[in-house]
Amino acid sequence: MKRLLTILIAGAAIVSAQAADSTAQTKRTMAGKDMAQITAQLRHHLDSALGSAEIDVAKARKAAEEFQKQMRGKSADEVKVALEQRRKEANVQLQNAITKLENASADVKAQVEEVSVKIQARLQEKTQELKAIQARIEAHRAEIDAHVAEMKGKNAEKTTETETEN
């Protein structure tokens, strides 16, 4: 059970790392507050799933200890039958726990993908805004350059008129 839990945690970490790698550039451009909130929500969701799994593991451990107490003084055949029944029950419970963790992992992955799509859309929106701002700056620059050229032309005319008058 501990191995399974470790594997599932590692899988969740890998999914999270992959999402982090694919959105690393996007994260740099987004506000830190938004990403912190999203990360906290996803971490909370995964932590609650892992906490639930830990509770299930503790229950299983307690049940195994109680079973050992019940089997003291019983014959080998009785113990064997009881063990087989408990194994079947444990396998069902284990499969249910695995399914819960897989579902939680899938939920987190879906949320990460959804957030990634939202971040990409917001990044594109901000890129368009930046391009519009840059276009306005260039237009203003062109107006200023034209105005400066016009002023230089007027100054040159005044200088020429002043020189001809003298």
Coordinates of C-alpha atoms in Angstrom, one line a residue:
M1 CA 0.0 0.0 0.0
K2 CA 2.9 2.4 0.8
R3 CA 4.4 1.6 -2.6
L4 CA 1.2 2.4 -4.3
L5 CA 0.8 5.6 -2.4
T6 CA 4.4 6.5 -3.3
I7 CA 3.8 5.7 -6.9
L8 CA 0.6 7.8 -7.0
I9 CA 2.3 10.7 -5.3
A10 CA 5.2 10.5 -7.8
G11 CA 2.7 10.4 -10.6
A12 CA 0.9 13.4 -9.4
A13 CA 4.2 15.2 -9.0
I14 CA 5.2 14.3 -12.5
V15 CA 1.9 15.6 -13.9
S16 CA 2.3 18.7 -11.9
A17 CA 5.9 19.1 -13.1
Q18 CA 4.9 18.6 -16.7
A19 CA 2.2 21.2 -16.4
A20 CA 4.7 23.5 -14.7
D21 CA 7.2 23.0 -17.5
S22 CA 4.7 23.7 -20.2
T23 CA 3.4 26.8 -18.5
A24 CA 6.7 28.0 -17.0
Q25 CA 6.9 30.9 -19.5
T26 CA 3.3 31.7 -19.1
K27 CA 3.6 31.8 -15.3
R28 CA 6.3 34.4 -15.6
T29 CA 4.0 36.7 -17.4
M30 CA 1.0 36.2 -15.3
A31 CA 0.3 37.8 -11.9
G32 CA 1.8 35.9 -9.1
K33 CA -1.4 36.1 -7.1
D34 CA -3.5 34.2 -9.6
M35 CA -1.0 31.4 -9.9
A36 CA -0.6 31.2 -6.2
Q37 CA -4.3 30.8 -5.8
I38 CA -4.6 28.2 -8.5
T39 CA -1.6 26.3 -7.1
A40 CA -3.0 26.4 -3.6
Q41 CA -6.4 25.1 -4.8
L42 CA -4.8 22.2 -6.8
R43 CA -2.5 21.4 -3.9
H44 CA -5.4 21.4 -1.5
H45 CA -7.4 19.0 -3.7
L46 CA -4.5 16.6 -4.0
D47 CA -3.7 16.8 -0.3
S48 CA -7.3 16.0 0.6
A49 CA -7.1 12.9 -1.6
L50 CA -3.9 11.8 -0.1
G51 CA -5.2 12.4 3.4
S52 CA -8.2 10.3 2.6
A53 CA -5.8 7.5 1.4
E54 CA -3.8 7.8 4.6
I55 CA -6.9 7.3 6.6
D56 CA -7.8 4.2 4.6
V57 CA -4.3 2.8 5.2
A58 CA -4.6 3.4 8.9
K59 CA -8.0 1.6 8.9
A60 CA -6.5 -1.3 7.0
R61 CA -3.6 -1.6 9.4
K62 CA -6.0 -1.5 12.4
A63 CA -8.2 -4.2 10.8
A64 CA -5.1 -6.4 10.2
E65 CA -4.1 -6.1 13.8
E66 CA -7.7 -7.0 15.0
F67 CA -7.7 -10.0 12.6
Q68 CA -4.5 -11.3 14.0
K69 CA -6.0 -11.1 17.5
Q70 CA -9.1 -13.0 16.3
M71 CA -7.0 -15.8 14.7
R72 CA -5.1 -16.7 17.8
G73 CA -6.1 -20.1 19.0
K74 CA -7.7 -21.1 15.7
S75 CA -6.7 -24.1 13.6
A76 CA -4.6 -23.7 10.5
D77 CA -7.5 -24.5 8.1
E78 CA -9.7 -21.9 9.9
V79 CA -7.0 -19.3 9.6
K80 CA -6.4 -20.1 5.9
V81 CA -10.1 -19.7 5.1
A82 CA -10.4 -16.5 7.1
L83 CA -7.2 -15.2 5.4
E84 CA -8.5 -15.9 2.0
Q85 CA -11.8 -14.1 2.8
R86 CA -9.9 -11.1 4.2
R87 CA -7.6 -11.0 1.2
K88 CA -10.6 -10.7 -1.1
E89 CA -12.1 -8.0 1.0
A90 CA -8.7 -6.2 1.2
N91 CA -8.3 -6.4 -2.5
V92 CA -11.7 -4.8 -3.1
Q93 CA -10.9 -2.1 -0.6
L94 CA -7.4 -1.6 -2.1
Q95 CA -8.9 -1.4 -5.6
N96 CA -11.4 1.2 -4.3
A97 CA -8.6 3.3 -2.8
I98 CA -6.6 3.1 -6.0
T99 CA -9.7 4.2 -8.0
K100 CA -10.2 7.1 -5.7
L101 CA -6.6 8.2 -6.0
E102 CA -6.7 7.8 -9.8
N103 CA -9.9 9.9 -10.0
A104 CA -8.4 12.5 -7.8
S105 CA -5.2 12.5 -10.0
A106 CA -7.4 12.8 -13.1
D107 CA -9.3 15.6 -11.6
V108 CA -6.1 17.5 -10.7
K109 CA -4.8 16.9 -14.2
A110 CA -8.0 18.2 -15.8
Q111 CA -7.9 21.2 -13.6
V112 CA -4.3 21.8 -14.5
E113 CA -5.1 21.5 -18.2
E114 CA -8.1 23.9 -17.8
V115 CA -6.0 26.4 -16.0
S116 CA -3.3 26.1 -18.7
V117 CA -5.9 26.8 -21.4
K118 CA -7.1 29.9 -19.4
I119 CA -3.5 31.1 -18.9
Q120 CA -2.8 30.6 -22.6
A121 CA -5.9 32.6 -23.6
R122 CA -5.0 35.4 -21.1
L123 CA -1.4 35.4 -22.4
Q124 CA -2.7 35.8 -26.0
E125 CA -5.0 38.6 -24.8
K126 CA -2.1 40.4 -23.1
T127 CA 0.1 39.9 -26.2
Q128 CA -2.6 41.6 -28.3
E129 CA -2.8 44.4 -25.9
L130 CA 1.0 44.8 -25.9
K131 CA 1.0 44.9 -29.7
A132 CA -1.7 47.6 -29.7
I133 CA 0.3 49.6 -27.2
Q134 CA 3.4 49.2 -29.3
A135 CA 1.5 50.3 -32.4
R136 CA 0.3 53.4 -30.6
I137 CA 3.8 54.2 -29.4
E138 CA 5.1 53.9 -32.9
A139 CA 2.3 56.2 -34.2
H140 CA 3.1 58.8 -31.6
R141 CA 6.7 58.5 -32.4
A142 CA 6.0 59.1 -36.0
E143 CA 3.9 62.1 -35.2
I144 CA 6.7 63.5 -32.9
D145 CA 9.3 62.9 -35.6
A146 CA 7.1 64.7 -38.2
H147 CA 6.5 67.6 -35.7
V148 CA 10.3 67.8 -35.0
A149 CA 11.1 67.8 -38.7
E150 CA 8.4 70.5 -39.3
M151 CA 9.9 72.6 -36.5
K152 CA 13.4 72.2 -37.8
G153 CA 12.1 73.3 -41.2
K154 CA 10.5 76.4 -39.7
N155 CA 13.7 77.1 -37.8
A156 CA 15.8 76.7 -40.9
E157 CA 13.4 79.2 -42.8
K158 CA 13.7 81.7 -39.9
T159 CA 17.4 81.4 -39.9
T160 CA 17.6 81.9 -43.6
E161 CA 15.2 84.9 -43.5
T162 CA 17.3 86.4 -40.7
E163 CA 20.5 86.0 -42.6
T164 CA 19.1 87.5 -45.7
E165 CA 17.8 90.5 -43.8
N166 CA 21.1 91.2 -42.2

